[in-house]
Amino acid sequence: MTEEQLAMTAKALAHPARVRIVRLLAAQSECRGHDVFAGLPLAQSTISQHLRVLKSAGVIRSHAVGTSMVYCLNKPVLEEFLCALGEIASDAATCDPEQGDDR
Amino acid sequence: MTEEQLAMTAKALAHPARVRIVRLLAAQSECRGHDVFAGLPLAQSTISQHLRVLKSAGVIRSHAVGTSMVYCLNKPVLEEFLCALGEIASDAATCDPEQGDDR
DNA sequence: CCTGTGTATCGTTCATCTACGATTGACGAT
DNA sequence: ATCGTCAATCGTAGATGAACGATACACAGG
């Protein structure tokens, strides 16, 4: 995974409202738009925007059901992201103590 | 981990230059400032700023050695982040096909 | 046909991010 | 003392993000 791709996915997750959405979707598998809108203390238009960000990063997917939308996590994308980061982390030696921060 | 904390760490990783830095540090354990500055096609001041972002999110640590700085990953922080996200992802059912995106 | 519901999009405002050059401050070496 | 090196910080310009209300559109129900 390139640095751009990693950064893109991270950016999609870089806002509390979006993390919340991801958690909602994880908790209930498929989730109607109304439930998402009701699950956050934000205007509908704002949430719609967050959904778009998540979707264009590939973190979630959506499809219409009747008159409304259903959103769900795109698990593979999330997993690939975790995997790529995990590899980086496991490469790292556990840079020991020397404890404090200086300067 | 709260949504804010998750989002904060994600935000720290939400820029290609910062992902790059994290990769550099993972690759060489401890890394002199000069090497970081040389490893990216950006001005020194810009890189220094990115380092600060990573550091204040707790993703990296630093200490002075002689006249220069040494940076290293803060592995536990990275791991906690991965772990928290991993739990979310594993909660999620694999929201099947219905394939396409609509609307 | 009119109305309401469910979402997306537009336009705007304010805040934050990114990048840079210039500057600063600490330290070593000459 | 003077200079060069290393890294952080300042100040600024331009880009992007976040939030909102208003509006637009598709469709279902009456």
PDB file of N, CA and C in Angstrom, chain A residues 1-4 6-7 10-11 13-16 19-20 22-23 25-26 29-30 55 61-64 66-69 72-73 75 78-79 81-82 85-86 88-103, chain B residues 1-4 6-7 10-11 13-16 19-20 22-23 26 29-30 55 61-64 66-69 72-73 75 78-79 81-82 85-86 88-103:
ATOM      1  N   MET A   1       0.853  -1.204   0.000  1.00  0.00           N
ATOM      2  CA  MET A   1       0.000   0.000   0.000  1.00  0.00           C
ATOM      3  C   MET A   1       0.878   1.239   0.000  1.00  0.00           C
ATOM      4  N   THR A   2       0.589   2.152  -0.879  1.00  0.00           N
ATOM      5  CA  THR A   2       1.431   3.343  -0.966  1.00  0.00           C
ATOM      6  C   THR A   2       1.138   4.274   0.203  1.00  0.00           C
ATOM      7  N   GLU A   3       2.042   5.206   0.375  1.00  0.00           N
ATOM      8  CA  GLU A   3       1.833   6.188   1.442  1.00  0.00           C
ATOM      9  C   GLU A   3       0.570   7.004   1.195  1.00  0.00           C
ATOM     10  N   GLU A   4       0.305   7.303  -0.054  1.00  0.00           N
ATOM     11  CA  GLU A   4      -0.897   8.070  -0.381  1.00  0.00           C
ATOM     12  C   GLU A   4      -2.155   7.301   0.007  1.00  0.00           C
ATOM     13  N   LEU A   6      -2.467   4.855   2.203  1.00  0.00           N
ATOM     14  CA  LEU A   6      -2.569   4.782   3.659  1.00  0.00           C
ATOM     15  C   LEU A   6      -3.082   6.090   4.218  1.00  0.00           C
ATOM     16  N   ALA A   7      -2.499   7.177   3.734  1.00  0.00           N
ATOM     17  CA  ALA A   7      -2.893   8.487   4.241  1.00  0.00           C
ATOM     18  C   ALA A   7      -4.354   8.772   3.929  1.00  0.00           C
ATOM     19  N   ALA A  10      -6.498   6.842   6.331  1.00  0.00           N
ATOM     20  CA  ALA A  10      -6.355   7.447   7.653  1.00  0.00           C
ATOM     21  C   ALA A  10      -7.133   8.752   7.714  1.00  0.00           C
ATOM     22  N   LYS A  11      -7.066   9.498   6.638  1.00  0.00           N
ATOM     23  CA  LYS A  11      -7.762  10.784   6.621  1.00  0.00           C
ATOM     24  C   LYS A  11      -9.274  10.594   6.737  1.00  0.00           C
ATOM     25  N   LEU A  13     -10.669   8.478   8.401  1.00  0.00           N
ATOM     26  CA  LEU A  13     -10.969   8.132   9.804  1.00  0.00           C
ATOM     27  C   LEU A  13     -10.548   9.233  10.763  1.00  0.00           C
ATOM     28  N   ALA A  14     -10.131  10.354  10.208  1.00  0.00           N
ATOM     29  CA  ALA A  14      -9.499  11.384  11.028  1.00  0.00           C
ATOM     30  C   ALA A  14     -10.481  12.389  11.600  1.00  0.00           C
ATOM     31  N   HIS A  15     -11.710  11.962  11.783  1.00  0.00           N
ATOM     32  CA  HIS A  15     -12.683  12.872  12.391  1.00  0.00           C
ATOM     33  C   HIS A  15     -13.614  12.053  13.289  1.00  0.00           C
ATOM     34  N   PRO A  16     -13.829  12.549  14.501  1.00  0.00           N
ATOM     35  CA  PRO A  16     -14.618  11.777  15.461  1.00  0.00           C
ATOM     36  C   PRO A  16     -15.978  11.352  14.915  1.00  0.00           C
ATOM     37  N   VAL A  19     -15.455   8.350  12.751  1.00  0.00           N
ATOM     38  CA  VAL A  19     -15.171   7.158  13.540  1.00  0.00           C
ATOM     39  C   VAL A  19     -16.473   6.628  14.131  1.00  0.00           C
ATOM     40  N   ARG A  20     -17.273   7.547  14.605  1.00  0.00           N
ATOM     41  CA  ARG A  20     -18.561   7.170  15.163  1.00  0.00           C
ATOM     42  C   ARG A  20     -19.421   6.436  14.152  1.00  0.00           C
ATOM     43  N   VAL A  22     -18.403   4.793  11.582  1.00  0.00           N
ATOM     44  CA  VAL A  22     -17.829   3.468  11.352  1.00  0.00           C
ATOM     45  C   VAL A  22     -18.228   2.522  12.482  1.00  0.00           C
ATOM     46  N   ARG A  23     -18.219   3.031  13.693  1.00  0.00           N
ATOM     47  CA  ARG A  23     -18.624   2.182  14.817  1.00  0.00           C
ATOM     48  C   ARG A  23     -20.088   1.776  14.705  1.00  0.00           C
ATOM     49  N   LEU A  25     -21.837   1.430  12.050  1.00  0.00           N
ATOM     50  CA  LEU A  25     -21.999   0.444  10.988  1.00  0.00           C
ATOM     51  C   LEU A  25     -21.442  -0.905  11.408  1.00  0.00           C
ATOM     52  N   ALA A  26     -20.376  -0.878  12.170  1.00  0.00           N
ATOM     53  CA  ALA A  26     -19.813  -2.139  12.647  1.00  0.00           C
ATOM     54  C   ALA A  26     -20.795  -2.820  13.585  1.00  0.00           C
ATOM     55  N   SER A  29     -24.131  -3.863  11.270  1.00  0.00           N
ATOM     56  CA  SER A  29     -24.015  -4.463   9.956  1.00  0.00           C
ATOM     57  C   SER A  29     -24.561  -3.547   8.874  1.00  0.00           C
ATOM     58  N   GLU A  30     -25.846  -3.659   8.598  1.00  0.00           N
ATOM     59  CA  GLU A  30     -26.420  -2.748   7.625  1.00  0.00           C
ATOM     60  C   GLU A  30     -27.195  -1.676   8.366  1.00  0.00           C
ATOM     61  N   LYS A  55     -17.179   7.145   2.011  1.00  0.00           N
ATOM     62  CA  LYS A  55     -17.470   6.343   0.839  1.00  0.00           C
ATOM     63  C   LYS A  55     -16.405   6.531  -0.231  1.00  0.00           C
ATOM     64  N   ARG A  61     -19.744   1.379   1.999  1.00  0.00           N
ATOM     65  CA  ARG A  61     -20.467   1.258   0.745  1.00  0.00           C
ATOM     66  C   ARG A  61     -21.920   1.593   1.000  1.00  0.00           C
ATOM     67  N   SER A  62     -22.651   1.786  -0.062  1.00  0.00           N
ATOM     68  CA  SER A  62     -24.056   2.105   0.130  1.00  0.00           C
ATOM     69  C   SER A  62     -24.865   1.625  -1.051  1.00  0.00           C
ATOM     70  N   HIS A  63     -26.118   1.344  -0.766  1.00  0.00           N
ATOM     71  CA  HIS A  63     -27.028   1.048  -1.872  1.00  0.00           C
ATOM     72  C   HIS A  63     -28.422   1.470  -1.452  1.00  0.00           C
ATOM     73  N   ALA A  64     -29.245   1.714  -2.442  1.00  0.00           N
ATOM     74  CA  ALA A  64     -30.599   2.177  -2.159  1.00  0.00           C
ATOM     75  C   ALA A  64     -31.487   0.979  -1.854  1.00  0.00           C
ATOM     76  N   GLY A  66     -35.554   0.628  -1.432  1.00  0.00           N
ATOM     77  CA  GLY A  66     -36.778   1.410  -1.474  1.00  0.00           C
ATOM     78  C   GLY A  66     -36.392   2.859  -1.644  1.00  0.00           C
ATOM     79  N   THR A  67     -36.903   3.659  -0.777  1.00  0.00           N
ATOM     80  CA  THR A  67     -36.685   5.089  -0.924  1.00  0.00           C
ATOM     81  C   THR A  67     -35.487   5.611  -0.150  1.00  0.00           C
ATOM     82  N   SER A  68     -34.884   4.729   0.634  1.00  0.00           N
ATOM     83  CA  SER A  68     -33.780   5.222   1.460  1.00  0.00           C
ATOM     84  C   SER A  68     -32.480   4.470   1.197  1.00  0.00           C
ATOM     85  N   MET A  69     -31.459   4.882   1.852  1.00  0.00           N
ATOM     86  CA  MET A  69     -30.141   4.304   1.617  1.00  0.00           C
ATOM     87  C   MET A  69     -29.753   3.381   2.757  1.00  0.00           C
ATOM     88  N   CYS A  72     -23.001   0.341   4.735  1.00  0.00           N
ATOM     89  CA  CYS A  72     -22.321  -0.708   5.470  1.00  0.00           C
ATOM     90  C   CYS A  72     -20.821  -0.550   5.316  1.00  0.00           C
ATOM     91  N   LEU A  73     -20.092  -1.133   6.236  1.00  0.00           N
ATOM     92  CA  LEU A  73     -18.640  -1.070   6.176  1.00  0.00           C
ATOM     93  C   LEU A  73     -18.125  -1.858   4.994  1.00  0.00           C
ATOM     94  N   LYS A  75     -15.478  -3.928   4.756  1.00  0.00           N
ATOM     95  CA  LYS A  75     -14.519  -4.567   5.644  1.00  0.00           C
ATOM     96  C   LYS A  75     -13.149  -4.798   5.011  1.00  0.00           C
ATOM     97  N   LEU A  78     -10.915  -1.781   5.192  1.00  0.00           N
ATOM     98  CA  LEU A  78     -10.473  -1.547   6.559  1.00  0.00           C
ATOM     99  C   LEU A  78      -9.371  -2.530   6.930  1.00  0.00           C
ATOM    100  N   GLU A  79      -9.563  -3.759   6.537  1.00  0.00           N
ATOM    101  CA  GLU A  79      -8.584  -4.772   6.910  1.00  0.00           C
ATOM    102  C   GLU A  79      -7.256  -4.575   6.205  1.00  0.00           C
ATOM    103  N   PHE A  81      -6.030  -1.788   5.285  1.00  0.00           N
ATOM    104  CA  PHE A  81      -5.412  -0.656   5.975  1.00  0.00           C
ATOM    105  C   PHE A  81      -4.734  -1.124   7.261  1.00  0.00           C
ATOM    106  N   LEU A  82      -5.469  -1.877   8.044  1.00  0.00           N
ATOM    107  CA  LEU A  82      -4.917  -2.367   9.308  1.00  0.00           C
ATOM    108  C   LEU A  82      -3.703  -3.236   9.072  1.00  0.00           C
ATOM    109  N   LEU A  85      -0.649  -1.119   8.075  1.00  0.00           N
ATOM    110  CA  LEU A  85      -0.105  -0.430   9.244  1.00  0.00           C
ATOM    111  C   LEU A  85       0.535  -1.424  10.208  1.00  0.00           C
ATOM    112  N   GLY A  86      -0.088  -2.547  10.320  1.00  0.00           N
ATOM    113  CA  GLY A  86       0.435  -3.579  11.205  1.00  0.00           C
ATOM    114  C   GLY A  86       1.825  -4.018  10.778  1.00  0.00           C
ATOM    115  N   ILE A  88       3.993  -2.247   9.186  1.00  0.00           N
ATOM    116  CA  ILE A  88       4.916  -1.181   9.549  1.00  0.00           C
ATOM    117  C   ILE A  88       5.274  -1.269  11.033  1.00  0.00           C
ATOM    118  N   ALA A  89       4.233  -1.416  11.833  1.00  0.00           N
ATOM    119  CA  ALA A  89       4.462  -1.451  13.281  1.00  0.00           C
ATOM    120  C   ALA A  89       5.325  -2.645  13.675  1.00  0.00           C
ATOM    121  N   SER A  90       5.106  -3.752  12.998  1.00  0.00           N
ATOM    122  CA  SER A  90       5.861  -4.927  13.433  1.00  0.00           C
ATOM    123  C   SER A  90       7.305  -4.865  12.947  1.00  0.00           C
ATOM    124  N   ASP A  91       7.550  -4.106  11.913  1.00  0.00           N
ATOM    125  CA  ASP A  91       8.934  -3.884  11.484  1.00  0.00           C
ATOM    126  C   ASP A  91       9.709  -3.146  12.554  1.00  0.00           C
ATOM    127  N   ALA A  92       9.015  -2.297  13.263  1.00  0.00           N
ATOM    128  CA  ALA A  92       9.705  -1.391  14.167  1.00  0.00           C
ATOM    129  C   ALA A  92      10.265  -2.106  15.382  1.00  0.00           C
ATOM    130  N   ALA A  93      11.490  -1.780  15.681  1.00  0.00           N
ATOM    131  CA  ALA A  93      12.068  -2.237  16.935  1.00  0.00           C
ATOM    132  C   ALA A  93      11.427  -1.421  18.054  1.00  0.00           C
ATOM    133  N   THR A  94      11.357  -2.001  19.224  1.00  0.00           N
ATOM    134  CA  THR A  94      10.719  -1.258  20.300  1.00  0.00           C
ATOM    135  C   THR A  94      11.659  -0.258  20.925  1.00  0.00           C
ATOM    136  N   CYS A  95      11.982   0.711  20.149  1.00  0.00           N
ATOM    137  CA  CYS A  95      12.763   1.863  20.576  1.00  0.00           C
ATOM    138  C   CYS A  95      12.624   2.166  22.064  1.00  0.00           C
ATOM    139  N   ASP A  96      13.624   1.742  22.805  1.00  0.00           N
ATOM    140  CA  ASP A  96      13.486   1.753  24.265  1.00  0.00           C
ATOM    141  C   ASP A  96      13.453   3.114  24.909  1.00  0.00           C
ATOM    142  N   PRO A  97      13.730   3.034  26.173  1.00  0.00           N
ATOM    143  CA  PRO A  97      13.547   4.098  27.135  1.00  0.00           C
ATOM    144  C   PRO A  97      14.110   5.427  26.687  1.00  0.00           C
ATOM    145  N   GLU A  98      15.275   5.747  27.181  1.00  0.00           N
ATOM    146  CA  GLU A  98      15.808   7.099  26.995  1.00  0.00           C
ATOM    147  C   GLU A  98      14.710   8.050  27.369  1.00  0.00           C
ATOM    148  N   GLN A  99      13.783   7.502  27.892  1.00  0.00           N
ATOM    149  CA  GLN A  99      12.446   8.014  28.148  1.00  0.00           C
ATOM    150  C   GLN A  99      12.080   9.378  27.608  1.00  0.00           C
ATOM    151  N   GLY A 100      12.404  10.429  28.350  1.00  0.00           N
ATOM    152  CA  GLY A 100      11.740  11.721  28.148  1.00  0.00           C
ATOM    153  C   GLY A 100      11.859  12.311  26.755  1.00  0.00           C
ATOM    154  N   ASP A 101      11.096  13.299  26.560  1.00  0.00           N
ATOM    155  CA  ASP A 101      11.207  14.158  25.393  1.00  0.00           C
ATOM    156  C   ASP A 101      12.128  15.277  25.779  1.00  0.00           C
ATOM    157  N   ASP A 102      12.967  15.660  24.866  1.00  0.00           N
ATOM    158  CA  ASP A 102      13.794  16.825  25.159  1.00  0.00           C
ATOM    159  C   ASP A 102      13.310  17.976  24.320  1.00  0.00           C
ATOM    160  N   ARG A 103      14.109  18.965  24.284  1.00  0.00           N
ATOM    161  CA  ARG A 103      13.846  20.150  23.472  1.00  0.00           C
ATOM    162  C   ARG A 103      12.412  20.472  23.236  1.00  0.00           C
TER     163      ARG A 103
ATOM    164  N   MET B   1     -10.996   2.861  23.558  1.00  0.00           N
ATOM    165  CA  MET B   1     -10.493   4.118  22.961  1.00  0.00           C
ATOM    166  C   MET B   1     -11.666   4.956  22.471  1.00  0.00           C
ATOM    167  N   THR B   2     -11.660   6.202  22.824  1.00  0.00           N
ATOM    168  CA  THR B   2     -12.772   7.053  22.406  1.00  0.00           C
ATOM    169  C   THR B   2     -12.667   7.385  20.926  1.00  0.00           C
ATOM    170  N   GLU B   3     -13.764   7.883  20.405  1.00  0.00           N
ATOM    171  CA  GLU B   3     -13.750   8.296  19.012  1.00  0.00           C
ATOM    172  C   GLU B   3     -12.748   9.426  18.781  1.00  0.00           C
ATOM    173  N   GLU B   4     -12.657  10.297  19.745  1.00  0.00           N
ATOM    174  CA  GLU B   4     -11.716  11.418  19.616  1.00  0.00           C
ATOM    175  C   GLU B   4     -10.280  10.917  19.548  1.00  0.00           C
ATOM    176  N   LEU B   6      -9.206   7.920  18.667  1.00  0.00           N
ATOM    177  CA  LEU B   6      -9.000   7.230  17.407  1.00  0.00           C
ATOM    178  C   LEU B   6      -8.802   8.235  16.280  1.00  0.00           C
ATOM    179  N   ALA B   7      -9.679   9.233  16.264  1.00  0.00           N
ATOM    180  CA  ALA B   7      -9.600  10.220  15.195  1.00  0.00           C
ATOM    181  C   ALA B   7      -8.275  10.977  15.262  1.00  0.00           C
ATOM    182  N   ALA B  10      -5.564   8.806  13.859  1.00  0.00           N
ATOM    183  CA  ALA B  10      -5.770   8.692  12.421  1.00  0.00           C
ATOM    184  C   ALA B  10      -5.342   9.977  11.724  1.00  0.00           C
ATOM    185  N   LYS B  11      -5.659  11.084  12.345  1.00  0.00           N
ATOM    186  CA  LYS B  11      -5.317  12.364  11.737  1.00  0.00           C
ATOM    187  C   LYS B  11      -3.807  12.537  11.632  1.00  0.00           C
ATOM    188  N   LEU B  13      -1.810  10.326  11.011  1.00  0.00           N
ATOM    189  CA  LEU B  13      -1.349   9.490   9.904  1.00  0.00           C
ATOM    190  C   LEU B  13      -1.977   9.895   8.576  1.00  0.00           C
ATOM    191  N   ALA B  14      -2.698  10.989   8.589  1.00  0.00           N
ATOM    192  CA  ALA B  14      -3.528  11.338   7.448  1.00  0.00           C
ATOM    193  C   ALA B  14      -2.815  12.200   6.420  1.00  0.00           C
ATOM    194  N   HIS B  15      -1.514  12.076   6.363  1.00  0.00           N
ATOM    195  CA  HIS B  15      -0.770  12.817   5.345  1.00  0.00           C
ATOM    196  C   HIS B  15       0.387  11.951   4.849  1.00  0.00           C
ATOM    197  N   PRO B  16       0.542  11.887   3.531  1.00  0.00           N
ATOM    198  CA  PRO B  16       1.554  10.995   2.968  1.00  0.00           C
ATOM    199  C   PRO B  16       2.944  11.227   3.560  1.00  0.00           C
ATOM    200  N   VAL B  19       3.089   9.496   6.864  1.00  0.00           N
ATOM    201  CA  VAL B  19       3.161   8.049   6.722  1.00  0.00           C
ATOM    202  C   VAL B  19       4.580   7.666   6.341  1.00  0.00           C
ATOM    203  N   ARG B  20       5.146   8.445   5.466  1.00  0.00           N
ATOM    204  CA  ARG B  20       6.509   8.197   5.041  1.00  0.00           C
ATOM    205  C   ARG B  20       7.478   8.241   6.212  1.00  0.00           C
ATOM    206  N   VAL B  22       6.782   7.733   9.294  1.00  0.00           N
ATOM    207  CA  VAL B  22       6.550   6.560  10.135  1.00  0.00           C
ATOM    208  C   VAL B  22       7.239   5.342   9.532  1.00  0.00           C
ATOM    209  N   ARG B  23       7.177   5.231   8.230  1.00  0.00           N
ATOM    210  CA  ARG B  23       7.848   4.105   7.583  1.00  0.00           C
ATOM    211  C   ARG B  23       9.349   4.182   7.760  1.00  0.00           C
ATOM    212  N   ALA B  26      10.166   3.121  11.179  1.00  0.00           N
ATOM    213  CA  ALA B  26       9.980   1.687  11.361  1.00  0.00           C
ATOM    214  C   ALA B  26      11.146   0.920  10.762  1.00  0.00           C
ATOM    215  N   SER B  29      14.507   1.912  13.027  1.00  0.00           N
ATOM    216  CA  SER B  29      14.477   1.962  14.479  1.00  0.00           C
ATOM    217  C   SER B  29      14.711   3.369  15.002  1.00  0.00           C
ATOM    218  N   GLU B  30      15.958   3.722  15.181  1.00  0.00           N
ATOM    219  CA  GLU B  30      16.228   5.081  15.607  1.00  0.00           C
ATOM    220  C   GLU B  30      16.729   5.858  14.407  1.00  0.00           C
ATOM    221  N   LYS B  55       4.448  13.735  16.856  1.00  0.00           N
ATOM    222  CA  LYS B  55       4.867  13.647  18.249  1.00  0.00           C
ATOM    223  C   LYS B  55       3.740  14.022  19.193  1.00  0.00           C
ATOM    224  N   ARG B  61       8.431   9.485  19.258  1.00  0.00           N
ATOM    225  CA  ARG B  61       9.091  10.128  20.381  1.00  0.00           C
ATOM    226  C   ARG B  61      10.425  10.664  19.902  1.00  0.00           C
ATOM    227  N   SER B  62      11.031  11.498  20.699  1.00  0.00           N
ATOM    228  CA  SER B  62      12.315  12.041  20.270  1.00  0.00           C
ATOM    229  C   SER B  62      13.174  12.357  21.481  1.00  0.00           C
ATOM    230  N   HIS B  63      14.478  12.315  21.257  1.00  0.00           N
ATOM    231  CA  HIS B  63      15.383  12.791  22.289  1.00  0.00           C
ATOM    232  C   HIS B  63      16.639  13.309  21.620  1.00  0.00           C
ATOM    233  N   ALA B  64      17.343  14.165  22.329  1.00  0.00           N
ATOM    234  CA  ALA B  64      18.547  14.761  21.765  1.00  0.00           C
ATOM    235  C   ALA B  64      19.729  13.816  21.965  1.00  0.00           C
ATOM    236  N   GLY B  66      23.807  14.311  21.410  1.00  0.00           N
ATOM    237  CA  GLY B  66      24.788  15.289  20.977  1.00  0.00           C
ATOM    238  C   GLY B  66      24.069  16.512  20.502  1.00  0.00           C
ATOM    239  N   THR B  67      24.396  16.915  19.318  1.00  0.00           N
ATOM    240  CA  THR B  67      23.816  18.163  18.829  1.00  0.00           C
ATOM    241  C   THR B  67      22.545  17.966  18.028  1.00  0.00           C
ATOM    242  N   SER B  68      22.226  16.709  17.773  1.00  0.00           N
ATOM    243  CA  SER B  68      21.053  16.504  16.924  1.00  0.00           C
ATOM    244  C   SER B  68      19.977  15.680  17.624  1.00  0.00           C
ATOM    245  N   MET B  69      18.886  15.468  16.933  1.00  0.00           N
ATOM    246  CA  MET B  69      17.752  14.761  17.514  1.00  0.00           C
ATOM    247  C   MET B  69      17.658  13.359  16.947  1.00  0.00           C
ATOM    248  N   CYS B  72      11.959   8.202  17.086  1.00  0.00           N
ATOM    249  CA  CYS B  72      11.607   6.790  16.952  1.00  0.00           C
ATOM    250  C   CYS B  72      10.110   6.609  17.130  1.00  0.00           C
ATOM    251  N   LEU B  73       9.622   5.510  16.609  1.00  0.00           N
ATOM    252  CA  LEU B  73       8.205   5.218  16.731  1.00  0.00           C
ATOM    253  C   LEU B  73       7.848   4.939  18.184  1.00  0.00           C
ATOM    254  N   LYS B  75       5.802   2.602  19.504  1.00  0.00           N
ATOM    255  CA  LYS B  75       5.089   1.409  19.061  1.00  0.00           C
ATOM    256  C   LYS B  75       3.794   1.145  19.828  1.00  0.00           C
ATOM    257  N   LEU B  78       0.867   3.076  18.458  1.00  0.00           N
ATOM    258  CA  LEU B  78       0.458   2.547  17.162  1.00  0.00           C
ATOM    259  C   LEU B  78      -0.334   1.259  17.339  1.00  0.00           C
ATOM    260  N   GLU B  79       0.144   0.439  18.240  1.00  0.00           N
ATOM    261  CA  GLU B  79      -0.514  -0.850  18.429  1.00  0.00           C
ATOM    262  C   GLU B  79      -1.898  -0.704  19.049  1.00  0.00           C
ATOM    263  N   PHE B  81      -3.851   1.774  18.679  1.00  0.00           N
ATOM    264  CA  PHE B  81      -4.695   2.275  17.597  1.00  0.00           C
ATOM    265  C   PHE B  81      -5.153   1.122  16.713  1.00  0.00           C
ATOM    266  N   LEU B  82      -4.197   0.305  16.302  1.00  0.00           N
ATOM    267  CA  LEU B  82      -4.528  -0.818  15.435  1.00  0.00           C
ATOM    268  C   LEU B  82      -5.493  -1.770  16.121  1.00  0.00           C
ATOM    269  N   LEU B  85      -9.044  -0.298  16.256  1.00  0.00           N
ATOM    270  CA  LEU B  85      -9.679  -0.381  14.941  1.00  0.00           C
ATOM    271  C   LEU B  85      -9.984  -1.826  14.569  1.00  0.00           C
ATOM    272  N   GLY B  86      -9.081  -2.686  14.939  1.00  0.00           N
ATOM    273  CA  GLY B  86      -9.264  -4.099  14.648  1.00  0.00           C
ATOM    274  C   GLY B  86     -10.518  -4.647  15.299  1.00  0.00           C
ATOM    275  N   ILE B  88     -13.180  -2.961  16.049  1.00  0.00           N
ATOM    276  CA  ILE B  88     -14.312  -2.441  15.295  1.00  0.00           C
ATOM    277  C   ILE B  88     -14.538  -3.277  14.042  1.00  0.00           C
ATOM    278  N   ALA B  89     -13.449  -3.500  13.328  1.00  0.00           N
ATOM    279  CA  ALA B  89     -13.569  -4.231  12.074  1.00  0.00           C
ATOM    280  C   ALA B  89     -14.059  -5.653  12.312  1.00  0.00           C
ATOM    281  N   SER B  90     -13.612  -6.256  13.391  1.00  0.00           N
ATOM    282  CA  SER B  90     -14.011  -7.643  13.588  1.00  0.00           C
ATOM    283  C   SER B  90     -15.445  -7.752  14.085  1.00  0.00           C
ATOM    284  N   ASP B  91     -15.962  -6.688  14.657  1.00  0.00           N
ATOM    285  CA  ASP B  91     -17.380  -6.669  15.013  1.00  0.00           C
ATOM    286  C   ASP B  91     -18.246  -6.728  13.772  1.00  0.00           C
ATOM    287  N   ALA B  92     -17.734  -6.138  12.721  1.00  0.00           N
ATOM    288  CA  ALA B  92     -18.566  -5.942  11.543  1.00  0.00           C
ATOM    289  C   ALA B  92     -18.846  -7.249  10.822  1.00  0.00           C
ATOM    290  N   ALA B  93     -20.103  -7.423  10.479  1.00  0.00           N
ATOM    291  CA  ALA B  93     -20.449  -8.529   9.606  1.00  0.00           C
ATOM    292  C   ALA B  93     -19.962  -8.180   8.206  1.00  0.00           C
ATOM    293  N   THR B  94     -19.689  -9.203   7.415  1.00  0.00           N
ATOM    294  CA  THR B  94     -19.181  -8.897   6.089  1.00  0.00           C
ATOM    295  C   THR B  94     -20.290  -8.546   5.127  1.00  0.00           C
ATOM    296  N   CYS B  95     -20.898  -7.469   5.390  1.00  0.00           N
ATOM    297  CA  CYS B  95     -21.905  -6.878   4.524  1.00  0.00           C
ATOM    298  C   CYS B  95     -21.748  -7.251   3.065  1.00  0.00           C
ATOM    299  N   ASP B  96     -22.555  -8.222   2.649  1.00  0.00           N
ATOM    300  CA  ASP B  96     -22.326  -8.833   1.342  1.00  0.00           C
ATOM    301  C   ASP B  96     -22.598  -7.957   0.156  1.00  0.00           C
ATOM    302  N   PRO B  97     -22.779  -8.665  -0.897  1.00  0.00           N
ATOM    303  CA  PRO B  97     -22.795  -8.158  -2.255  1.00  0.00           C
ATOM    304  C   PRO B  97     -23.682  -6.945  -2.440  1.00  0.00           C
ATOM    305  N   GLU B  98     -24.857  -7.194  -2.966  1.00  0.00           N
ATOM    306  CA  GLU B  98     -25.716  -6.077  -3.389  1.00  0.00           C
ATOM    307  C   GLU B  98     -24.846  -5.155  -4.202  1.00  0.00           C
ATOM    308  N   GLN B  99     -23.754  -5.659  -4.461  1.00  0.00           N
ATOM    309  CA  GLN B  99     -22.573  -4.979  -4.959  1.00  0.00           C
ATOM    310  C   GLN B  99     -22.597  -3.477  -5.127  1.00  0.00           C
ATOM    311  N   GLY B 100     -23.059  -2.990  -6.239  1.00  0.00           N
ATOM    312  CA  GLY B 100     -22.756  -1.619  -6.668  1.00  0.00           C
ATOM    313  C   GLY B 100     -23.127  -0.518  -5.703  1.00  0.00           C
ATOM    314  N   ASP B 101     -22.642   0.626  -6.015  1.00  0.00           N
ATOM    315  CA  ASP B 101     -23.062   1.861  -5.378  1.00  0.00           C
ATOM    316  C   ASP B 101     -24.201   2.399  -6.200  1.00  0.00           C
ATOM    317  N   ASP B 102     -25.159   2.943  -5.520  1.00  0.00           N
ATOM    318  CA  ASP B 102     -26.225   3.586  -6.281  1.00  0.00           C
ATOM    319  C   ASP B 102     -26.094   5.081  -6.102  1.00  0.00           C
ATOM    320  N   ARG B 103     -27.160   5.728  -6.457  1.00  0.00           N
ATOM    321  CA  ARG B 103     -27.273   7.168  -6.281  1.00  0.00           C
ATOM    322  C   ARG B 103     -25.984   7.931  -6.320  1.00  0.00           C
TER     323      ARG B 103
END
